[in-house]
Amino acid sequence: MSPEWRKLWLVVHLALSVGWIGAVVAYLVLGVFAATSNDVETVRAAWIAMDLTGWSAIVPLAIGSLLTGLIMSLGTPWGLFRYYWVLVTLALTVFCVVILLLHMPSVSAVARTMRAAGSLRDGRGGDLLHPSLGLMVLLAIMVLNVYKPQGVTPYGWRKQRERRRAAERNA
Amino acid sequence: MTNPDEESQPDAPEHGAPPPAPRWVKVFAIVLGIILLSVIILHATGHRMGGHGGHRISDHGQHSSGRTAMIAPGDNV
């Protein structure tokens, strides 16, 4: 991948990843209101907004972040499985996306219930566990990506050795 | 969030077995395992989103006739 394309993909990837974190924060705020408000209309509105925010912002941003992350890894010397920090980032991101996609239908079901007249009883309690843990994992991913802690996987170690030997042969 | 411009990881040693996983990877795995286990226990013990059981409010905040409606103290009804 040329440096120009790397920069472009990096900009897109950063925008999607940071946007994902921001959207989860917005969702968490709505979840807190759904859990703590004593006003039934606020609880109802919060659940409807959580459903919309989840499907319209969090899911597209999460999938976009995962895909651009894969492109960035495969298109650069970092690779996907060569460094522990990339591998852990990939595993955590896939985990977050899977949990998100499994969880959102439940959110939609509660939001549908909330939209229907006379069925607000399931709205209390909010949705705090998933966005709280999700936010913690996303922040951990961000720290990993900024600090890039050292550590080469056995696969990365073999690749480095092959590269060195190839360079020695060519020298 | 890979940044190819900042790639500065040192190469692993040439000879011998592959280097073991760094300590941060082990610590990370333990912390994640604890969190995952906590989530599974919370789910298994019924701490799911919505309708935590104690609060039941009918539409428009009114006590509904013909069914149980529990309002928490301070509810705006």
PDB file of C-alpha atoms in Angstrom:
ATOM      1  CA  MET A   1       0.000   0.000   0.000  1.00  0.00           C
ATOM      2  CA  SER A   2       1.448   3.388  -0.965  1.00  0.00           C
ATOM      3  CA  PRO A   3       2.021   6.019   1.762  1.00  0.00           C
ATOM      4  CA  GLU A   4      -0.774   8.186   0.313  1.00  0.00           C
ATOM      5  CA  TRP A   5      -3.288   5.342   0.548  1.00  0.00           C
ATOM      6  CA  ARG A   6      -2.059   4.473   4.059  1.00  0.00           C
ATOM      7  CA  LYS A   7      -2.717   8.038   5.201  1.00  0.00           C
ATOM      8  CA  LEU A   8      -6.172   8.045   3.642  1.00  0.00           C
ATOM      9  CA  TRP A   9      -7.164   4.706   5.206  1.00  0.00           C
ATOM     10  CA  LEU A  10      -5.713   5.862   8.523  1.00  0.00           C
ATOM     11  CA  VAL A  11      -7.879   8.989   8.475  1.00  0.00           C
ATOM     12  CA  VAL A  12     -10.994   6.936   7.671  1.00  0.00           C
ATOM     13  CA  HIS A  13     -10.132   4.320  10.296  1.00  0.00           C
ATOM     14  CA  LEU A  14      -9.477   6.909  13.015  1.00  0.00           C
ATOM     15  CA  ALA A  15     -12.686   8.781  12.207  1.00  0.00           C
ATOM     16  CA  LEU A  16     -14.751   5.575  12.392  1.00  0.00           C
ATOM     17  CA  SER A  17     -13.041   4.318  15.562  1.00  0.00           C
ATOM     18  CA  VAL A  18     -13.292   7.586  17.476  1.00  0.00           C
ATOM     19  CA  GLY A  19     -16.862   7.987  16.203  1.00  0.00           C
ATOM     20  CA  TRP A  20     -17.662   4.510  17.572  1.00  0.00           C
ATOM     21  CA  ILE A  21     -16.425   5.537  21.029  1.00  0.00           C
ATOM     22  CA  GLY A  22     -18.421   8.784  20.873  1.00  0.00           C
ATOM     23  CA  ALA A  23     -21.589   6.970  19.794  1.00  0.00           C
ATOM     24  CA  VAL A  24     -21.223   4.492  22.677  1.00  0.00           C
ATOM     25  CA  VAL A  25     -20.856   7.417  25.120  1.00  0.00           C
ATOM     26  CA  ALA A  26     -24.088   8.933  23.733  1.00  0.00           C
ATOM     27  CA  TYR A  27     -25.804   5.528  24.050  1.00  0.00           C
ATOM     28  CA  LEU A  28     -24.555   5.169  27.631  1.00  0.00           C
ATOM     29  CA  VAL A  29     -25.975   8.583  28.561  1.00  0.00           C
ATOM     30  CA  LEU A  30     -29.351   7.499  27.183  1.00  0.00           C
ATOM     31  CA  GLY A  31     -29.026   4.224  29.075  1.00  0.00           C
ATOM     32  CA  VAL A  32     -28.367   6.079  32.330  1.00  0.00           C
ATOM     33  CA  PHE A  33     -31.490   8.205  31.797  1.00  0.00           C
ATOM     34  CA  ALA A  34     -33.536   5.092  31.000  1.00  0.00           C
ATOM     35  CA  ALA A  35     -32.273   3.525  34.219  1.00  0.00           C
ATOM     36  CA  THR A  36     -32.622   6.467  36.563  1.00  0.00           C
ATOM     37  CA  SER A  37     -35.409   8.695  35.290  1.00  0.00           C
ATOM     38  CA  ASN A  38     -38.744   8.635  37.045  1.00  0.00           C
ATOM     39  CA  ASP A  39     -40.490  10.252  34.083  1.00  0.00           C
ATOM     40  CA  VAL A  40     -42.096   7.591  31.898  1.00  0.00           C
ATOM     41  CA  GLU A  41     -41.880   9.702  28.742  1.00  0.00           C
ATOM     42  CA  THR A  42     -38.141  10.188  29.295  1.00  0.00           C
ATOM     43  CA  VAL A  43     -37.658   6.440  29.717  1.00  0.00           C
ATOM     44  CA  ARG A  44     -39.673   5.772  26.567  1.00  0.00           C
ATOM     45  CA  ALA A  45     -37.775   8.413  24.552  1.00  0.00           C
ATOM     46  CA  ALA A  46     -34.433   7.113  25.824  1.00  0.00           C
ATOM     47  CA  TRP A  47     -35.142   3.559  24.659  1.00  0.00           C
ATOM     48  CA  ILE A  48     -36.308   4.727  21.225  1.00  0.00           C
ATOM     49  CA  ALA A  49     -33.184   6.898  20.911  1.00  0.00           C
ATOM     50  CA  MET A  50     -30.973   4.002  22.059  1.00  0.00           C
ATOM     51  CA  ASP A  51     -32.479   1.798  19.352  1.00  0.00           C
ATOM     52  CA  LEU A  52     -31.879   4.468  16.691  1.00  0.00           C
ATOM     53  CA  THR A  53     -28.386   5.314  17.927  1.00  0.00           C
ATOM     54  CA  GLY A  54     -27.439   1.656  18.049  1.00  0.00           C
ATOM     55  CA  TRP A  55     -28.541   0.685  14.558  1.00  0.00           C
ATOM     56  CA  SER A  56     -27.844   3.999  12.793  1.00  0.00           C
ATOM     57  CA  ALA A  57     -24.539   4.988  14.382  1.00  0.00           C
ATOM     58  CA  ILE A  58     -22.880   2.345  16.567  1.00  0.00           C
ATOM     59  CA  VAL A  59     -23.347  -0.673  14.281  1.00  0.00           C
ATOM     60  CA  PRO A  60     -22.151   1.049  11.043  1.00  0.00           C
ATOM     61  CA  LEU A  61     -19.230   2.693  12.856  1.00  0.00           C
ATOM     62  CA  ALA A  62     -18.227  -0.599  14.501  1.00  0.00           C
ATOM     63  CA  ILE A  63     -18.314  -2.579  11.251  1.00  0.00           C
ATOM     64  CA  GLY A  64     -16.533   0.244   9.406  1.00  0.00           C
ATOM     65  CA  SER A  65     -13.851   0.417  12.090  1.00  0.00           C
ATOM     66  CA  LEU A  66     -13.311  -3.352  11.936  1.00  0.00           C
ATOM     67  CA  LEU A  67     -13.090  -3.401   8.126  1.00  0.00           C
ATOM     68  CA  THR A  68     -10.744  -0.412   7.856  1.00  0.00           C
ATOM     69  CA  GLY A  69      -8.623  -1.882  10.651  1.00  0.00           C
ATOM     70  CA  LEU A  70      -8.306  -5.107   8.653  1.00  0.00           C
ATOM     71  CA  ILE A  71      -7.340  -3.141   5.528  1.00  0.00           C
ATOM     72  CA  MET A  72      -4.769  -1.116   7.481  1.00  0.00           C
ATOM     73  CA  SER A  73      -3.227  -4.226   9.022  1.00  0.00           C
ATOM     74  CA  LEU A  74      -3.091  -6.306   5.862  1.00  0.00           C
ATOM     75  CA  GLY A  75      -1.878  -3.386   3.739  1.00  0.00           C
ATOM     76  CA  THR A  76       1.029  -2.461   6.027  1.00  0.00           C
ATOM     77  CA  PRO A  77       4.046  -4.322   7.485  1.00  0.00           C
ATOM     78  CA  TRP A  78       2.186  -4.675  10.787  1.00  0.00           C
ATOM     79  CA  GLY A  79       0.158  -7.608   9.474  1.00  0.00           C
ATOM     80  CA  LEU A  80      -2.709  -9.165  11.399  1.00  0.00           C
ATOM     81  CA  PHE A  81      -0.984 -11.881  13.399  1.00  0.00           C
ATOM     82  CA  ARG A  82       2.615 -10.678  13.745  1.00  0.00           C
ATOM     83  CA  TYR A  83       2.385  -8.445  16.827  1.00  0.00           C
ATOM     84  CA  TYR A  84       0.477  -9.133  20.009  1.00  0.00           C
ATOM     85  CA  TRP A  85      -0.993  -5.642  20.184  1.00  0.00           C
ATOM     86  CA  VAL A  86      -2.501  -5.997  16.692  1.00  0.00           C
ATOM     87  CA  LEU A  87      -3.776  -9.495  17.478  1.00  0.00           C
ATOM     88  CA  VAL A  88      -5.346  -8.418  20.795  1.00  0.00           C
ATOM     89  CA  THR A  89      -6.867  -5.372  19.092  1.00  0.00           C
ATOM     90  CA  LEU A  90      -8.371  -7.573  16.382  1.00  0.00           C
ATOM     91  CA  ALA A  91      -9.744 -10.090  18.892  1.00  0.00           C
ATOM     92  CA  LEU A  92     -11.296  -7.364  21.084  1.00  0.00           C
ATOM     93  CA  THR A  93     -12.794  -5.540  18.094  1.00  0.00           C
ATOM     94  CA  VAL A  94     -14.339  -8.721  16.669  1.00  0.00           C
ATOM     95  CA  PHE A  95     -15.637  -9.577  20.155  1.00  0.00           C
ATOM     96  CA  CYS A  96     -17.222  -6.106  20.503  1.00  0.00           C
ATOM     97  CA  VAL A  97     -18.846  -6.286  17.064  1.00  0.00           C
ATOM     98  CA  VAL A  98     -20.254  -9.781  17.684  1.00  0.00           C
ATOM     99  CA  ILE A  99     -21.659  -8.845  21.116  1.00  0.00           C
ATOM    100  CA  LEU A 100     -23.087  -5.637  19.611  1.00  0.00           C
ATOM    101  CA  LEU A 101     -24.845  -7.485  16.792  1.00  0.00           C
ATOM    102  CA  LEU A 102     -26.195 -10.085  19.234  1.00  0.00           C
ATOM    103  CA  HIS A 103     -27.326  -7.410  21.703  1.00  0.00           C
ATOM    104  CA  MET A 104     -29.015  -4.879  19.415  1.00  0.00           C
ATOM    105  CA  PRO A 105     -32.097  -7.040  18.603  1.00  0.00           C
ATOM    106  CA  SER A 106     -32.827  -7.091  22.360  1.00  0.00           C
ATOM    107  CA  VAL A 107     -32.605  -3.289  22.441  1.00  0.00           C
ATOM    108  CA  SER A 108     -34.978  -3.094  19.475  1.00  0.00           C
ATOM    109  CA  ALA A 109     -37.395  -5.453  21.191  1.00  0.00           C
ATOM    110  CA  VAL A 110     -37.502  -3.246  24.315  1.00  0.00           C
ATOM    111  CA  ALA A 111     -37.837  -0.121  22.142  1.00  0.00           C
ATOM    112  CA  ARG A 112     -40.761  -1.696  20.270  1.00  0.00           C
ATOM    113  CA  THR A 113     -42.393  -2.528  23.565  1.00  0.00           C
ATOM    114  CA  MET A 114     -41.839   1.030  24.737  1.00  0.00           C
ATOM    115  CA  ARG A 115     -43.398   2.443  21.575  1.00  0.00           C
ATOM    116  CA  ALA A 116     -46.538   0.387  22.089  1.00  0.00           C
ATOM    117  CA  ALA A 117     -49.135   2.026  24.300  1.00  0.00           C
ATOM    118  CA  GLY A 118     -49.510   0.682  27.796  1.00  0.00           C
ATOM    119  CA  SER A 119     -46.279  -1.298  27.961  1.00  0.00           C
ATOM    120  CA  LEU A 120     -43.703   0.792  29.755  1.00  0.00           C
ATOM    121  CA  ARG A 121     -43.012  -1.689  32.504  1.00  0.00           C
ATOM    122  CA  ASP A 122     -40.018  -3.244  30.754  1.00  0.00           C
ATOM    123  CA  GLY A 123     -38.271   0.057  30.233  1.00  0.00           C
ATOM    124  CA  ARG A 124     -36.907   0.532  33.722  1.00  0.00           C
ATOM    125  CA  GLY A 125     -33.439  -0.758  34.397  1.00  0.00           C
ATOM    126  CA  GLY A 126     -31.930   0.816  31.329  1.00  0.00           C
ATOM    127  CA  ASP A 127     -29.030  -0.714  29.491  1.00  0.00           C
ATOM    128  CA  LEU A 128     -25.859   0.037  31.408  1.00  0.00           C
ATOM    129  CA  LEU A 129     -23.866  -3.183  31.488  1.00  0.00           C
ATOM    130  CA  HIS A 130     -23.202  -3.608  27.774  1.00  0.00           C
ATOM    131  CA  PRO A 131     -22.302  -0.002  26.895  1.00  0.00           C
ATOM    132  CA  SER A 132     -20.178   0.395  30.052  1.00  0.00           C
ATOM    133  CA  LEU A 133     -18.128  -2.716  29.361  1.00  0.00           C
ATOM    134  CA  GLY A 134     -18.066  -1.930  25.639  1.00  0.00           C
ATOM    135  CA  LEU A 135     -16.696   1.542  26.348  1.00  0.00           C
ATOM    136  CA  MET A 136     -14.000   0.106  28.630  1.00  0.00           C
ATOM    137  CA  VAL A 137     -12.933  -2.369  25.932  1.00  0.00           C
ATOM    138  CA  LEU A 138     -12.898   0.350  23.250  1.00  0.00           C
ATOM    139  CA  LEU A 139     -10.749   2.588  25.464  1.00  0.00           C
ATOM    140  CA  ALA A 140      -8.411  -0.348  26.100  1.00  0.00           C
ATOM    141  CA  ILE A 141      -8.140  -0.859  22.327  1.00  0.00           C
ATOM    142  CA  MET A 142      -7.356   2.835  21.891  1.00  0.00           C
ATOM    143  CA  VAL A 143      -4.581   2.671  24.516  1.00  0.00           C
ATOM    144  CA  LEU A 144      -3.119  -0.423  22.835  1.00  0.00           C
ATOM    145  CA  ASN A 145      -3.130   1.312  19.459  1.00  0.00           C
ATOM    146  CA  VAL A 146      -1.449   4.446  20.753  1.00  0.00           C
ATOM    147  CA  TYR A 147       1.223   2.768  22.914  1.00  0.00           C
ATOM    148  CA  LYS A 148       1.766  -0.317  20.718  1.00  0.00           C
ATOM    149  CA  PRO A 149       3.354  -2.433  23.473  1.00  0.00           C
ATOM    150  CA  GLN A 150       6.177  -4.691  22.362  1.00  0.00           C
ATOM    151  CA  GLY A 151       5.746  -8.358  21.647  1.00  0.00           C
ATOM    152  CA  VAL A 152       6.104 -10.489  18.533  1.00  0.00           C
ATOM    153  CA  THR A 153       3.934 -13.568  18.079  1.00  0.00           C
ATOM    154  CA  PRO A 154       5.557 -16.904  17.115  1.00  0.00           C
ATOM    155  CA  TYR A 155       4.149 -16.352  13.601  1.00  0.00           C
ATOM    156  CA  GLY A 156       5.636 -12.841  13.470  1.00  0.00           C
ATOM    157  CA  TRP A 157       8.941 -14.196  14.786  1.00  0.00           C
ATOM    158  CA  ARG A 158       9.083 -16.799  11.957  1.00  0.00           C
ATOM    159  CA  LYS A 159       8.245 -14.104   9.385  1.00  0.00           C
ATOM    160  CA  GLN A 160      10.989 -11.826  10.731  1.00  0.00           C
ATOM    161  CA  ARG A 161      13.480 -14.691  10.536  1.00  0.00           C
ATOM    162  CA  GLU A 162      12.463 -15.500   6.953  1.00  0.00           C
ATOM    163  CA  ARG A 163      12.798 -11.843   6.003  1.00  0.00           C
ATOM    164  CA  ARG A 164      16.262 -11.595   7.583  1.00  0.00           C
ATOM    165  CA  ARG A 165      17.443 -14.747   5.823  1.00  0.00           C
ATOM    166  CA  ALA A 166      16.086 -13.518   2.500  1.00  0.00           C
ATOM    167  CA  ALA A 167      17.911 -10.199   3.018  1.00  0.00           C
ATOM    168  CA  GLU A 168      21.154 -12.057   3.841  1.00  0.00           C
ATOM    169  CA  ARG A 169      20.849 -14.185   0.724  1.00  0.00           C
ATOM    170  CA  ASN A 170      20.284 -11.106  -1.448  1.00  0.00           C
ATOM    171  CA  ALA A 171      23.207  -9.221   0.145  1.00  0.00           C
TER     172      ALA A 171
ATOM    173  CA  MET B   1      -5.946   2.200  14.759  1.00  0.00           C
ATOM    174  CA  THR B   2      -2.754   0.941  13.220  1.00  0.00           C
ATOM    175  CA  ASN B   3      -0.327   3.659  12.313  1.00  0.00           C
ATOM    176  CA  PRO B   4       2.339   2.562   9.848  1.00  0.00           C
ATOM    177  CA  ASP B   5       4.296   5.770  10.291  1.00  0.00           C
ATOM    178  CA  GLU B   6       5.122   4.916  13.866  1.00  0.00           C
ATOM    179  CA  GLU B   7       6.260   1.354  13.324  1.00  0.00           C
ATOM    180  CA  SER B   8       9.266   1.031  15.610  1.00  0.00           C
ATOM    181  CA  GLN B   9       8.964  -2.412  17.163  1.00  0.00           C
ATOM    182  CA  PRO B  10      12.355  -4.063  17.617  1.00  0.00           C
ATOM    183  CA  ASP B  11      12.959  -7.336  15.830  1.00  0.00           C
ATOM    184  CA  ALA B  12      12.834 -10.521  17.887  1.00  0.00           C
ATOM    185  CA  PRO B  13      16.062 -12.467  18.500  1.00  0.00           C
ATOM    186  CA  GLU B  14      17.195 -14.485  15.503  1.00  0.00           C
ATOM    187  CA  HIS B  15      18.097 -17.765  17.192  1.00  0.00           C
ATOM    188  CA  GLY B  16      16.351 -20.160  19.551  1.00  0.00           C
ATOM    189  CA  ALA B  17      12.680 -20.640  20.249  1.00  0.00           C
ATOM    190  CA  PRO B  18      10.077 -17.935  19.573  1.00  0.00           C
ATOM    191  CA  PRO B  19       9.932 -15.347  22.383  1.00  0.00           C
ATOM    192  CA  PRO B  20       7.275 -16.011  25.028  1.00  0.00           C
ATOM    193  CA  ALA B  21       4.179 -13.824  25.234  1.00  0.00           C
ATOM    194  CA  PRO B  22       4.971 -10.535  27.026  1.00  0.00           C
ATOM    195  CA  ARG B  23       3.678  -9.956  30.530  1.00  0.00           C
ATOM    196  CA  TRP B  24       1.142  -7.347  29.391  1.00  0.00           C
ATOM    197  CA  VAL B  25      -0.554  -9.960  27.186  1.00  0.00           C
ATOM    198  CA  LYS B  26      -0.945 -12.306  30.180  1.00  0.00           C
ATOM    199  CA  VAL B  27      -2.243  -9.513  32.428  1.00  0.00           C
ATOM    200  CA  PHE B  28      -4.642  -8.430  29.679  1.00  0.00           C
ATOM    201  CA  ALA B  29      -5.923 -11.986  29.249  1.00  0.00           C
ATOM    202  CA  ILE B  30      -6.484 -12.405  33.013  1.00  0.00           C
ATOM    203  CA  VAL B  31      -8.348  -9.073  33.322  1.00  0.00           C
ATOM    204  CA  LEU B  32     -10.523  -9.858  30.289  1.00  0.00           C
ATOM    205  CA  GLY B  33     -11.248 -13.331  31.640  1.00  0.00           C
ATOM    206  CA  ILE B  34     -12.409 -11.842  34.966  1.00  0.00           C
ATOM    207  CA  ILE B  35     -14.621  -9.291  33.183  1.00  0.00           C
ATOM    208  CA  LEU B  36     -16.098 -11.954  30.902  1.00  0.00           C
ATOM    209  CA  LEU B  37     -16.779 -14.250  33.847  1.00  0.00           C
ATOM    210  CA  SER B  38     -18.454 -11.382  35.737  1.00  0.00           C
ATOM    211  CA  VAL B  39     -20.699 -10.643  32.762  1.00  0.00           C
ATOM    212  CA  ILE B  40     -21.691 -14.298  32.441  1.00  0.00           C
ATOM    213  CA  ILE B  41     -22.457 -14.486  36.186  1.00  0.00           C
ATOM    214  CA  LEU B  42     -24.458 -11.233  36.034  1.00  0.00           C
ATOM    215  CA  HIS B  43     -26.479 -12.584  33.100  1.00  0.00           C
ATOM    216  CA  ALA B  44     -26.980 -15.931  34.783  1.00  0.00           C
ATOM    217  CA  THR B  45     -28.253 -14.259  37.968  1.00  0.00           C
ATOM    218  CA  GLY B  46     -30.811 -12.230  36.036  1.00  0.00           C
ATOM    219  CA  HIS B  47     -29.109  -8.834  35.860  1.00  0.00           C
ATOM    220  CA  ARG B  48     -30.248  -8.093  32.339  1.00  0.00           C
ATOM    221  CA  MET B  49     -31.192  -4.784  30.770  1.00  0.00           C
ATOM    222  CA  GLY B  50     -34.677  -3.410  31.172  1.00  0.00           C
ATOM    223  CA  GLY B  51     -37.358  -4.518  33.609  1.00  0.00           C
ATOM    224  CA  HIS B  52     -35.231  -5.328  36.613  1.00  0.00           C
ATOM    225  CA  GLY B  53     -38.323  -6.514  38.334  1.00  0.00           C
ATOM    226  CA  GLY B  54     -38.804  -3.958  41.056  1.00  0.00           C
ATOM    227  CA  HIS B  55     -40.344  -1.155  39.063  1.00  0.00           C
ATOM    228  CA  ARG B  56     -43.443  -1.471  36.996  1.00  0.00           C
ATOM    229  CA  ILE B  57     -45.073   1.543  35.480  1.00  0.00           C
ATOM    230  CA  SER B  58     -48.042   1.572  33.200  1.00  0.00           C
ATOM    231  CA  ASP B  59     -48.269   3.841  30.191  1.00  0.00           C
ATOM    232  CA  HIS B  60     -48.478   7.582  30.944  1.00  0.00           C
ATOM    233  CA  GLY B  61     -47.347   6.839  34.470  1.00  0.00           C
ATOM    234  CA  GLN B  62     -50.832   5.829  35.600  1.00  0.00           C
ATOM    235  CA  HIS B  63     -51.619   2.867  37.772  1.00  0.00           C
ATOM    236  CA  SER B  64     -53.338   0.525  35.418  1.00  0.00           C
ATOM    237  CA  SER B  65     -56.590  -1.061  36.401  1.00  0.00           C
ATOM    238  CA  GLY B  66     -56.751  -4.797  36.303  1.00  0.00           C
ATOM    239  CA  ARG B  67     -53.000  -5.426  36.543  1.00  0.00           C
ATOM    240  CA  THR B  68     -50.191  -4.967  39.016  1.00  0.00           C
ATOM    241  CA  ALA B  69     -48.428  -1.624  38.793  1.00  0.00           C
ATOM    242  CA  MET B  70     -45.530  -0.924  41.129  1.00  0.00           C
ATOM    243  CA  ILE B  71     -44.216   2.627  41.254  1.00  0.00           C
ATOM    244  CA  ALA B  72     -40.923   3.432  42.883  1.00  0.00           C
ATOM    245  CA  PRO B  73     -40.842   6.210  45.517  1.00  0.00           C
ATOM    246  CA  GLY B  74     -40.514   9.554  43.788  1.00  0.00           C
ATOM    247  CA  ASP B  75     -41.875   8.353  40.461  1.00  0.00           C
ATOM    248  CA  ASN B  76     -43.368  11.157  38.412  1.00  0.00           C
ATOM    249  CA  VAL B  77     -46.911   9.873  38.138  1.00  0.00           C
TER     250      VAL B  77
END
